[in-house]
XYZ file of C-alpha atoms in Angstrom:
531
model
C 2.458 63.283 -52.941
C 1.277 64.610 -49.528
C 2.612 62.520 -46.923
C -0.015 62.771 -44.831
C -1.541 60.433 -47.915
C 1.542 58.146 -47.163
C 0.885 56.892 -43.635
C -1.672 54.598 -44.194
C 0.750 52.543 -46.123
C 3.655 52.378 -43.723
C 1.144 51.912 -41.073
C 0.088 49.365 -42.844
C 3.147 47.477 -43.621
C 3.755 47.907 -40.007
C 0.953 45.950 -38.954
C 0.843 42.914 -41.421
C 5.112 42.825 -40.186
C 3.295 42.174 -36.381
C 0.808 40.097 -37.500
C 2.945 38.170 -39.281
C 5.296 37.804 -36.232
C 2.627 37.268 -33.822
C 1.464 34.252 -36.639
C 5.032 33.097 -36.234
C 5.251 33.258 -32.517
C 2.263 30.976 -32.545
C 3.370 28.161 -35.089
C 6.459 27.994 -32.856
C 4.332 27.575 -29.654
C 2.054 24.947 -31.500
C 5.184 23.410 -32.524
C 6.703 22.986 -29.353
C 3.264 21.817 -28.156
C 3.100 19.405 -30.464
C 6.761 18.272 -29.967
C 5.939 17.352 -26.336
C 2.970 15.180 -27.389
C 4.309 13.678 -29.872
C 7.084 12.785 -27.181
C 4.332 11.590 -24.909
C 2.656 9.532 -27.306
C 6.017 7.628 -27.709
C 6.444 7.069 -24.532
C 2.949 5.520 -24.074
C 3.574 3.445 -27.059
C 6.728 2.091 -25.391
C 4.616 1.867 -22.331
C 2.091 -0.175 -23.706
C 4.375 -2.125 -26.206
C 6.444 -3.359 -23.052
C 3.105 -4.204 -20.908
C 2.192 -6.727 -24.010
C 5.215 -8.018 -24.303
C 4.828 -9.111 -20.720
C 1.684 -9.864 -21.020
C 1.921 -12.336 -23.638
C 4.744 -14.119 -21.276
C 2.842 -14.395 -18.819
C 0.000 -16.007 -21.301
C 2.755 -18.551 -22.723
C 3.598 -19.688 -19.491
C 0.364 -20.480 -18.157
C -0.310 -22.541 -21.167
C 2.855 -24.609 -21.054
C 2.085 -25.141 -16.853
C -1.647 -26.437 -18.698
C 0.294 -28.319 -20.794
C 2.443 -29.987 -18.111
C -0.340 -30.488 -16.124
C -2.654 -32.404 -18.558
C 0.547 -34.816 -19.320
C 1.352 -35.776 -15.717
C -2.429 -36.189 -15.091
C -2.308 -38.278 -17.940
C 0.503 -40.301 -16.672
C -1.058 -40.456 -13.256
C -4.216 -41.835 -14.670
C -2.521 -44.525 -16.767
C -0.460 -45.691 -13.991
C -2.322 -45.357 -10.838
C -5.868 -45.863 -11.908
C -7.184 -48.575 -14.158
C -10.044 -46.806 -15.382
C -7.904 -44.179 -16.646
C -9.942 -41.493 -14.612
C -7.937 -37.902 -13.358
C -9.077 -36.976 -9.833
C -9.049 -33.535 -9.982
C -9.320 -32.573 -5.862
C -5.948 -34.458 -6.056
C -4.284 -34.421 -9.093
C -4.677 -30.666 -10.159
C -3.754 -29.038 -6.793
C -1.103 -31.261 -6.131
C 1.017 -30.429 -10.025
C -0.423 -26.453 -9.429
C 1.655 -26.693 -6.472
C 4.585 -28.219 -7.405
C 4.616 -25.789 -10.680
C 4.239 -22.763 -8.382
C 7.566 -24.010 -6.428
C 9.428 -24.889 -9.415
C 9.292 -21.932 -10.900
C 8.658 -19.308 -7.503
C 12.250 -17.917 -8.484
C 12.492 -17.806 -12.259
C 9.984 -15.122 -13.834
C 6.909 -13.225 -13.374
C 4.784 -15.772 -15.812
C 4.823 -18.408 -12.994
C 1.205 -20.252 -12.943
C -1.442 -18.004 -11.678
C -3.837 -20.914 -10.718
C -3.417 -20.612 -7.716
C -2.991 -17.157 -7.542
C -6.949 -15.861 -7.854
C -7.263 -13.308 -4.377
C -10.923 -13.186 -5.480
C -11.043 -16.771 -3.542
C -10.426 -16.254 -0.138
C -12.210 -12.294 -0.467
C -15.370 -13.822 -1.593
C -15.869 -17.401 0.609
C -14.185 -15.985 3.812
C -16.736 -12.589 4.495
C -19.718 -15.097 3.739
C -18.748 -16.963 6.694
C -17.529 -14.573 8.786
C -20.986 -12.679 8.252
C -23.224 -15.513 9.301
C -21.443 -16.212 12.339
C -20.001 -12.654 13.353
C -23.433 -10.674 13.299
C -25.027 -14.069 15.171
C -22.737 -13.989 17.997
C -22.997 -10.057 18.222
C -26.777 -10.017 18.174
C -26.553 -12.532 21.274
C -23.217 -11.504 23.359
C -22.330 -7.595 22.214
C -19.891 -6.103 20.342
C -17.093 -7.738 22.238
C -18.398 -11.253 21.751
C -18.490 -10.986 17.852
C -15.293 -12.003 17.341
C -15.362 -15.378 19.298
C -16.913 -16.465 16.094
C -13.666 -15.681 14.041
C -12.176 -19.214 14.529
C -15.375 -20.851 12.611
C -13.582 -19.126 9.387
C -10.032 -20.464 10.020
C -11.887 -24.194 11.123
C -13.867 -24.611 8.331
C -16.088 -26.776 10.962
C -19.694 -25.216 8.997
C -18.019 -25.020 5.777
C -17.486 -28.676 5.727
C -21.074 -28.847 6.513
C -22.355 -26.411 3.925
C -20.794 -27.217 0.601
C -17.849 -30.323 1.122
C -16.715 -29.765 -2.429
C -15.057 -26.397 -1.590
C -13.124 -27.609 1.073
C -9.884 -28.926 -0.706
C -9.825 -25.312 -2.943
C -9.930 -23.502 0.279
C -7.445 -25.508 2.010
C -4.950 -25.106 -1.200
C -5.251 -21.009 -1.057
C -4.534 -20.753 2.521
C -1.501 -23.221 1.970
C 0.002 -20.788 -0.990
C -1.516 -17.480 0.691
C 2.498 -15.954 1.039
C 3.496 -17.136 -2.255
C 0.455 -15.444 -3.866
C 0.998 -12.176 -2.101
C 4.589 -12.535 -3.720
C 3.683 -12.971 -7.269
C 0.506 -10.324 -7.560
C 3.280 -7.827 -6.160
C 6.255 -8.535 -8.139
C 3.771 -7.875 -11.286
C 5.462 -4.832 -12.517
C 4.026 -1.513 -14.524
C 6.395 0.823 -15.160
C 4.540 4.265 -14.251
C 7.772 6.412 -14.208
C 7.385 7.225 -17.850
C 3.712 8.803 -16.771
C 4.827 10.788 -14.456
C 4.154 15.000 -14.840
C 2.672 13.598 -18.158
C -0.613 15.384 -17.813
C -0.962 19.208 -17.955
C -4.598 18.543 -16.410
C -5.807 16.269 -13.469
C -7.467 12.943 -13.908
C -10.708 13.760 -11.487
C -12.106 11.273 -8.836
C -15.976 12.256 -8.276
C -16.849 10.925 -4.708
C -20.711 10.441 -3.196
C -21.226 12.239 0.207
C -19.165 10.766 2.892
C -20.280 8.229 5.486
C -19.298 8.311 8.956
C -19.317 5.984 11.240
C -18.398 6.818 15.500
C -15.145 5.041 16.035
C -15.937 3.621 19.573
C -12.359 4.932 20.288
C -12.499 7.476 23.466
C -9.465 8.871 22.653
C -8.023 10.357 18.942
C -7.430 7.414 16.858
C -4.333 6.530 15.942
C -3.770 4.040 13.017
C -5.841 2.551 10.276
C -4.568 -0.917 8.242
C -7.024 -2.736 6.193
C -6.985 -6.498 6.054
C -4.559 -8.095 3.379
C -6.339 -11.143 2.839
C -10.557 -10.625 4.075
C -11.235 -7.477 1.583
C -14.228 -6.985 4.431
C -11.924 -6.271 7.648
C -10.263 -3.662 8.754
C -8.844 -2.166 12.260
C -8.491 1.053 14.029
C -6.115 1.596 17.026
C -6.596 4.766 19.400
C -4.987 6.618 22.576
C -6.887 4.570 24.617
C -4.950 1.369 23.799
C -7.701 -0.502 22.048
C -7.851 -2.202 18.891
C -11.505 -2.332 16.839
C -11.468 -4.574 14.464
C -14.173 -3.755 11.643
C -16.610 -5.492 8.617
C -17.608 -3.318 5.909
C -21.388 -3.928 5.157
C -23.221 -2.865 1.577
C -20.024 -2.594 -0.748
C -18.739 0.226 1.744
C -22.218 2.251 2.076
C -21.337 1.349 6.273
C -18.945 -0.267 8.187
C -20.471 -2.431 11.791
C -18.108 -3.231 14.978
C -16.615 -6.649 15.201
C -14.554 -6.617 18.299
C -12.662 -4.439 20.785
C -9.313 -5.624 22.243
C -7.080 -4.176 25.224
C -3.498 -3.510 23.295
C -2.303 -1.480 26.134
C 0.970 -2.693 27.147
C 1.581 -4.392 30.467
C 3.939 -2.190 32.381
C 3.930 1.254 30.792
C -0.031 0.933 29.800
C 1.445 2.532 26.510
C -1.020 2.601 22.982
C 0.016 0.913 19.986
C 1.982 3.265 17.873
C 2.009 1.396 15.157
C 0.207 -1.626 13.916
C 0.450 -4.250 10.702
C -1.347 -7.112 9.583
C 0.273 -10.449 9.892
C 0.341 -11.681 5.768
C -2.218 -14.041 6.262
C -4.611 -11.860 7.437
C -5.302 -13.905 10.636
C -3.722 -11.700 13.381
C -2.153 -8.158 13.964
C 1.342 -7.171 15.376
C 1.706 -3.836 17.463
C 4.500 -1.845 18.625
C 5.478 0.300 22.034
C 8.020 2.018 23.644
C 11.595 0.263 24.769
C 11.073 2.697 27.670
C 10.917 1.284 31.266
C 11.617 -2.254 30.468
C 7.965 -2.392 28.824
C 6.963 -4.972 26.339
C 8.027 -4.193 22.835
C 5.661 -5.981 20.342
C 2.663 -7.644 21.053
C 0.474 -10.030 18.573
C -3.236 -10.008 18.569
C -4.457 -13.366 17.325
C -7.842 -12.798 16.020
C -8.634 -16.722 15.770
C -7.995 -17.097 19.594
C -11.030 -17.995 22.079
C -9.000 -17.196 25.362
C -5.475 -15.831 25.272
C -5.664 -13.339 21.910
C -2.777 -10.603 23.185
C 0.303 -12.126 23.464
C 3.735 -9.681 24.196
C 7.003 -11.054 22.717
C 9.684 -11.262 25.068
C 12.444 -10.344 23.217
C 13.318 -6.468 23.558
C 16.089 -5.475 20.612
C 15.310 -1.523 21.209
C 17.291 0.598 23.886
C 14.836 3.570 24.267
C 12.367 5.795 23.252
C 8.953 5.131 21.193
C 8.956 2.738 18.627
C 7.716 4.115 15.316
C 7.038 1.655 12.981
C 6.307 -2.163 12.035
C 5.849 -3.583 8.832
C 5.908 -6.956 7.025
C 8.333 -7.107 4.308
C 7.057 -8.025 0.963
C 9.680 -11.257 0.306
C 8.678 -13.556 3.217
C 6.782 -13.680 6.588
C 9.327 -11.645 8.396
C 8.825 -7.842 9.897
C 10.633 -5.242 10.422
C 10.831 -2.176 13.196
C 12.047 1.336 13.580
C 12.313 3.505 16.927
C 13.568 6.621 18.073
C 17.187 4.864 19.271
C 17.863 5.536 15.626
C 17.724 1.368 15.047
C 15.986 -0.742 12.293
C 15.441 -4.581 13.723
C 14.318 -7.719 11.323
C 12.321 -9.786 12.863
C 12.374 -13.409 11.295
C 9.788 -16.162 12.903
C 11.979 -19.267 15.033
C 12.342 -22.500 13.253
C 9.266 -24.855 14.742
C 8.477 -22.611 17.234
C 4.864 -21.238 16.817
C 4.498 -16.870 17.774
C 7.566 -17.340 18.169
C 10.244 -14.103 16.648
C 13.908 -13.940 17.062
C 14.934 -10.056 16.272
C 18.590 -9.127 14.323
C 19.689 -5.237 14.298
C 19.965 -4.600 10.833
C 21.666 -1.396 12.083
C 22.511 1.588 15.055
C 24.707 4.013 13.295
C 23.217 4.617 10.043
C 20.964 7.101 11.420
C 21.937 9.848 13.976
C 18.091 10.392 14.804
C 14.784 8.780 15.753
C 13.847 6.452 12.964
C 10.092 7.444 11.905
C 9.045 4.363 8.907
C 9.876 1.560 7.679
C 9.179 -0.238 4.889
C 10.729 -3.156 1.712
C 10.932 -2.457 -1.503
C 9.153 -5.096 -3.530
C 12.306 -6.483 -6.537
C 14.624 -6.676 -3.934
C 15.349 -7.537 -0.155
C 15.820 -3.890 0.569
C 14.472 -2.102 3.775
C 13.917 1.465 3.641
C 13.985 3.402 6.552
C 13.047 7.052 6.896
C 14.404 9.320 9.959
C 14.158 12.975 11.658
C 17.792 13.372 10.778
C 16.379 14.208 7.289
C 18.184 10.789 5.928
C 16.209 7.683 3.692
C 18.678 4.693 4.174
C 18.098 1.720 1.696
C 20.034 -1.744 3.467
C 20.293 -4.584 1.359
C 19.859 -7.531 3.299
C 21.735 -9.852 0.970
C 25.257 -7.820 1.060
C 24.426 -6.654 4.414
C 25.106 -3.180 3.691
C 23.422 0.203 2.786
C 22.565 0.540 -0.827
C 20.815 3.767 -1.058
C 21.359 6.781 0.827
C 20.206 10.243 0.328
C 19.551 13.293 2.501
C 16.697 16.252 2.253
C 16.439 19.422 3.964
C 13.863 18.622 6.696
C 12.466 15.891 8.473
C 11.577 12.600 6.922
C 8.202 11.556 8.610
C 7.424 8.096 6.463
C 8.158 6.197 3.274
C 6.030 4.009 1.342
C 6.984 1.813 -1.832
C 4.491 2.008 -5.064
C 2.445 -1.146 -5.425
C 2.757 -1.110 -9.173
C 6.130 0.207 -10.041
C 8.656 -1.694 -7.882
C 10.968 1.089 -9.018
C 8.818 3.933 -7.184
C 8.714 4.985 -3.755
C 6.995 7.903 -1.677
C 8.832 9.973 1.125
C 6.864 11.821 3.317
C 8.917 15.282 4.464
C 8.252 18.047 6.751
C 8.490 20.797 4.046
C 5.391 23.104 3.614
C 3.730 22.880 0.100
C 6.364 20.256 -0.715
C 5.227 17.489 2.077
C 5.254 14.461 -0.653
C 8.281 13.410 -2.519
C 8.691 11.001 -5.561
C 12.156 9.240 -6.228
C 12.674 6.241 -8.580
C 15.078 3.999 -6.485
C 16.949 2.922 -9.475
C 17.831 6.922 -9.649
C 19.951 7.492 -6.260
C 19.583 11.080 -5.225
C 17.165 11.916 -8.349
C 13.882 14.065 -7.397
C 11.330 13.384 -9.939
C 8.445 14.525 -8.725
C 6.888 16.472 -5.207
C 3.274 17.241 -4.236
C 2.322 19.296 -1.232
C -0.105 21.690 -0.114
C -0.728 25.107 1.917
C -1.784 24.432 5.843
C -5.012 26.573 7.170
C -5.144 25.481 10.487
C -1.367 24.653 11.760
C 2.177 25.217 10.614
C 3.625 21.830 12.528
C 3.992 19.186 10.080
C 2.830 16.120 11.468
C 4.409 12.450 11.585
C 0.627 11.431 12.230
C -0.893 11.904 8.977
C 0.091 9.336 6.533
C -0.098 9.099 3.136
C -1.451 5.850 0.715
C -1.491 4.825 -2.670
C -4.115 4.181 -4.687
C -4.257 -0.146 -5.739
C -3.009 1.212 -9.238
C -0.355 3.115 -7.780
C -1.609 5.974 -9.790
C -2.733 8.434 -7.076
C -2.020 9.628 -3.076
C -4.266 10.403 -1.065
C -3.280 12.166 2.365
C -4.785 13.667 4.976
C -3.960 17.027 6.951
C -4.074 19.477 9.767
C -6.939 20.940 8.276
C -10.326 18.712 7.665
C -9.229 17.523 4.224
C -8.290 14.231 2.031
C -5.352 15.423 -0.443
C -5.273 13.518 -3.618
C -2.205 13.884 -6.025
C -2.251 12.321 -9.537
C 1.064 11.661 -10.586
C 0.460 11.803 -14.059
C -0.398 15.729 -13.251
C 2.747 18.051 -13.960
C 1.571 20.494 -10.734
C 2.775 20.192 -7.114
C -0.861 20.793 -5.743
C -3.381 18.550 -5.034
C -5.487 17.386 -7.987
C -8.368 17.678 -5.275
C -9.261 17.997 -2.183
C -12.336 15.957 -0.201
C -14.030 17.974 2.762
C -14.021 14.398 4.335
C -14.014 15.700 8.578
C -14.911 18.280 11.104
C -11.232 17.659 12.246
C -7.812 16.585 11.695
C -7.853 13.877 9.234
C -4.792 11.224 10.011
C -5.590 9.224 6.941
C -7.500 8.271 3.825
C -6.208 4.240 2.954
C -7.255 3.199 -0.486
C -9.910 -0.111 -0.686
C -8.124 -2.795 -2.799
C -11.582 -4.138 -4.266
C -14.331 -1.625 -3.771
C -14.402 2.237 -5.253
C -13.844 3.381 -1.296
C -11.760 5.613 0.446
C -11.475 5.153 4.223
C -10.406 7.860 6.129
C -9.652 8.559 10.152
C -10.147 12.001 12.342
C -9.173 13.521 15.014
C -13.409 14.206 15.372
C -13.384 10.208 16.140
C -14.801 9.327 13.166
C -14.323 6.819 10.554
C -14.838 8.467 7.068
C -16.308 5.615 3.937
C -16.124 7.634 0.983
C -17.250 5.933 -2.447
C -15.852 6.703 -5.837
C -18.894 7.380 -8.445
């Protein structure tokens, strides 16, 4: 046979061998495909499997706290009241408390009756709204908040409906305890982390922006733990704008403007917090000079409303950072003389704070954040000498230490996993950093993303969580709100909001409405809403 006849056949052969390796190639990659979601799936099982389980805890213990409570209002009634009648303004608030108590230090499926934050977000704006945008109709912006008192008074509520008065009165009395429990309710994200080849999109409407009022770049931006309606902005110009979001966050109107500036020094606040109860705002300085150190703003003040501590723990240099730890009404500061100091309110003695140096030494550089992890009485504390330093208050010691290669500008706990926390680093393209605490030294995740404008990282722009604790959102040198999805296995941003005509400092997360609020360097306050 001619063998020119014969070719076809081998090149035949030849082909159906590389299709047949090419057919192989892909069954393995489906395979491994596969694999991995079948992995996934488990995991979300497990995921979900543990969340009931918890969830039907928490569901047993509420009805055994019903249970309790129906007996000793039973026994109440049969002893105290010959008609056999409950009261319930006394009876039920009274057991709800002492069932909250019992039980503050046993599990998570303590009695949520008193726990409802939909309470004091819904009665308190009402109130505030009547009487804020009355008084600043009549007196100006700076006269609106002269008519903040009327909500901590309850003078025209007692007026308006009489019956609410006791439920009121019994949510401001448990407001810490509340904060406690709704943040020691733990999800375990870390299994959901780089689970995602894809990012879960966020569609936002066309910004909002409001002018600031600020003369100078703006500073910081905390909303309100308590009044879902307030927030505040602080600026280079030392003043503190306290704001009410108006039409679910389609605007935000000007409360009140108050002089922070500190007495000697006439220093800004570098860093403010909320007190936990909503009802005034603490602010740091410099230890520079002999200058005032921490000042409190009390919002429910007709005369006197900035008040300076006198104590002054710091030797030198800005102070960086204040926060209120999650376990109790105490706070917490960082500064650049490489100290973190506790500050725990004096027994009977009203705005009153006695400070304690947690510790000098354990830093060799300006610490730049502080913050407490939720399941435990550890402080985290974040510094330029590129260390995070976890001190457990109860042994008195460091717990966690660990060390990066470049600057560590903040660090900010997850409010869902109490495992998770967020370190903020001075590394391009790798500026946000994942670590489960649990995990030591472990990486498990970073985000980060390419400057246009600059190639400084700055300690100014601060990242937030989302309320699920399922997305960051940062800002940048460039005109931009960074949001990360940590379920997404990339290091880039899952998107990125054209939010400013200039540096944006940052983009804080609304607890109750779809609404991003953001801060510029083009003095403008940014409302974004989620569609």
């Amino acid at each position: 046979m001619n063998p020119t006849q014969k070719r076809p056949k081998v090149e035949t052969i030849e082909d159906d061998e590389e299709e047949s390796g090419e057919r192989e190639e892909a069954l393995v990659a489906l395979i491994e495909h596969r694999t991995k979601e079948v992995e996934h799936l488990k995991k979300r099982v497990s995921y979900y499997q543990s969340q009931l389980e918890e969830s039907v805890k928490r569901l047993q213990g509420l009805e055994s706290q019903l249970s309790r409570v129906r007996s000793q209002g039973k026994k109440i009634a049969s002893n105290g009241n010959g008609n056999g009648r409950v009261e319930p303004s006394s009876t039920v608030p009274s057991n709800v408390d002492e069932a909250s108590h019992s039980h503050s230090q046993r599990t998570s499926s303590r009695p949520q009756l008193v726990i409802p934050a939909a309470n004091p977000k819904i009665s308190q704006p009402v109130i505030l709204t009547e009487n804020a945008l009355k008084a600043s109709i009549g007196a100006g912006r700076g006269a609106a908040i002269s008519a903040l008192p009327a909500q901590s008074s309850r003078g025209d509520t007692s007026r308006q409906a009489p019956s609410a008065i006791p439920e009121i009165e019994e949510v401001e009395a448990h407001q810490r305890p509340k904060r406690k429990l709704e943040q020691k309710e733990h999800k375990d994200l870390v299994p959901l982390l780089r689970s995602s080849s894809t990012p879960h999109f966020i569609k936002f409407q066309p910004g909002c922006h409001v002018n600031s009022q600020h003369k100078r770049k703006l500073r910081s931006l905390v909303l309100n733990p308590v009044n879902d309606q307030l927030f505040v902005t602080s600026a280079l110009d030392g003043m503190v704008n306290l704001w009410q979001i108006q039409a679910r966050g389609s605007n935000a109107s000007l409360l009140s403007t108050m002089d922070a500036v500190s007495p000697k020094q006439r220093r800004w606040p570098e860093d403010i917090t909320w007190h936990p109860q909503g009802d005034s705002l603490f602010c740091v300085y410099t230890a520079d000079g002999g200058d005032s150190q921490i000042s409190m703003l009390n919002l429910n003040s007709r005369q006197k409303r900035v008040t300076f501590l006198e104590e002054k723990p710091h030797i030198k240099g800005i102070i960086n950072s204040i926060i209120f730890m999650p376990w109790g009404e105490c706070f917490a500061t960082g500064g650049s003389d490489h100290a973190v100091i506790l500050w725990a309110e004096k027994d009977g003695q009203e705005n009153s704070w006695k400070p304690k140096t947690l510790h000098r030494n354990l830093h060799s550089s300006a610490v730049m954040c502080v913050a407490g992890m939720y399941q435990k009485q550890i402080l985290l504390s974040a510094g330029s000498d590129k260390r995070i330093i976890g001190f457990d208050l109860l042994s008195g010691r460091a717990d966690y230490r660990h060390q990066i290669e470049s600057k560590c500008m903040s660090v900010l706990p997850n409010p869902s996993d109490l495992n998770l926390f967020m370190l903020q680093s001075a590394t391009p393209e790798k500026q946000l950093r994942l670590y489960d605490i649990r995990l030591r030294q472990t990486e498990i995740h970073s985000f980060g993303w390419k400057q246009e404008s600059s190639d400084s990282q700055s300690a100014l722009i601060n990242p937030a969580w989302s309320p699920d604790g399922l997305y960051i959102s940062s800002g940048s040198a460039d005109p931009m709100i960074h949001i990360f999805d940590i379920r997404y296995n990339g290091s880039k941003p899952s998107q990125s909001v054209k939010a400013h005509q200039k540096r944006v400092f940052k983009a804080a997360w609304h607890q109750s409405l779809p609404l991003l609020i953001s801060i510029s360097s083009d003095l403008q306050i940014g409302l974004h809403k989620r569609v």
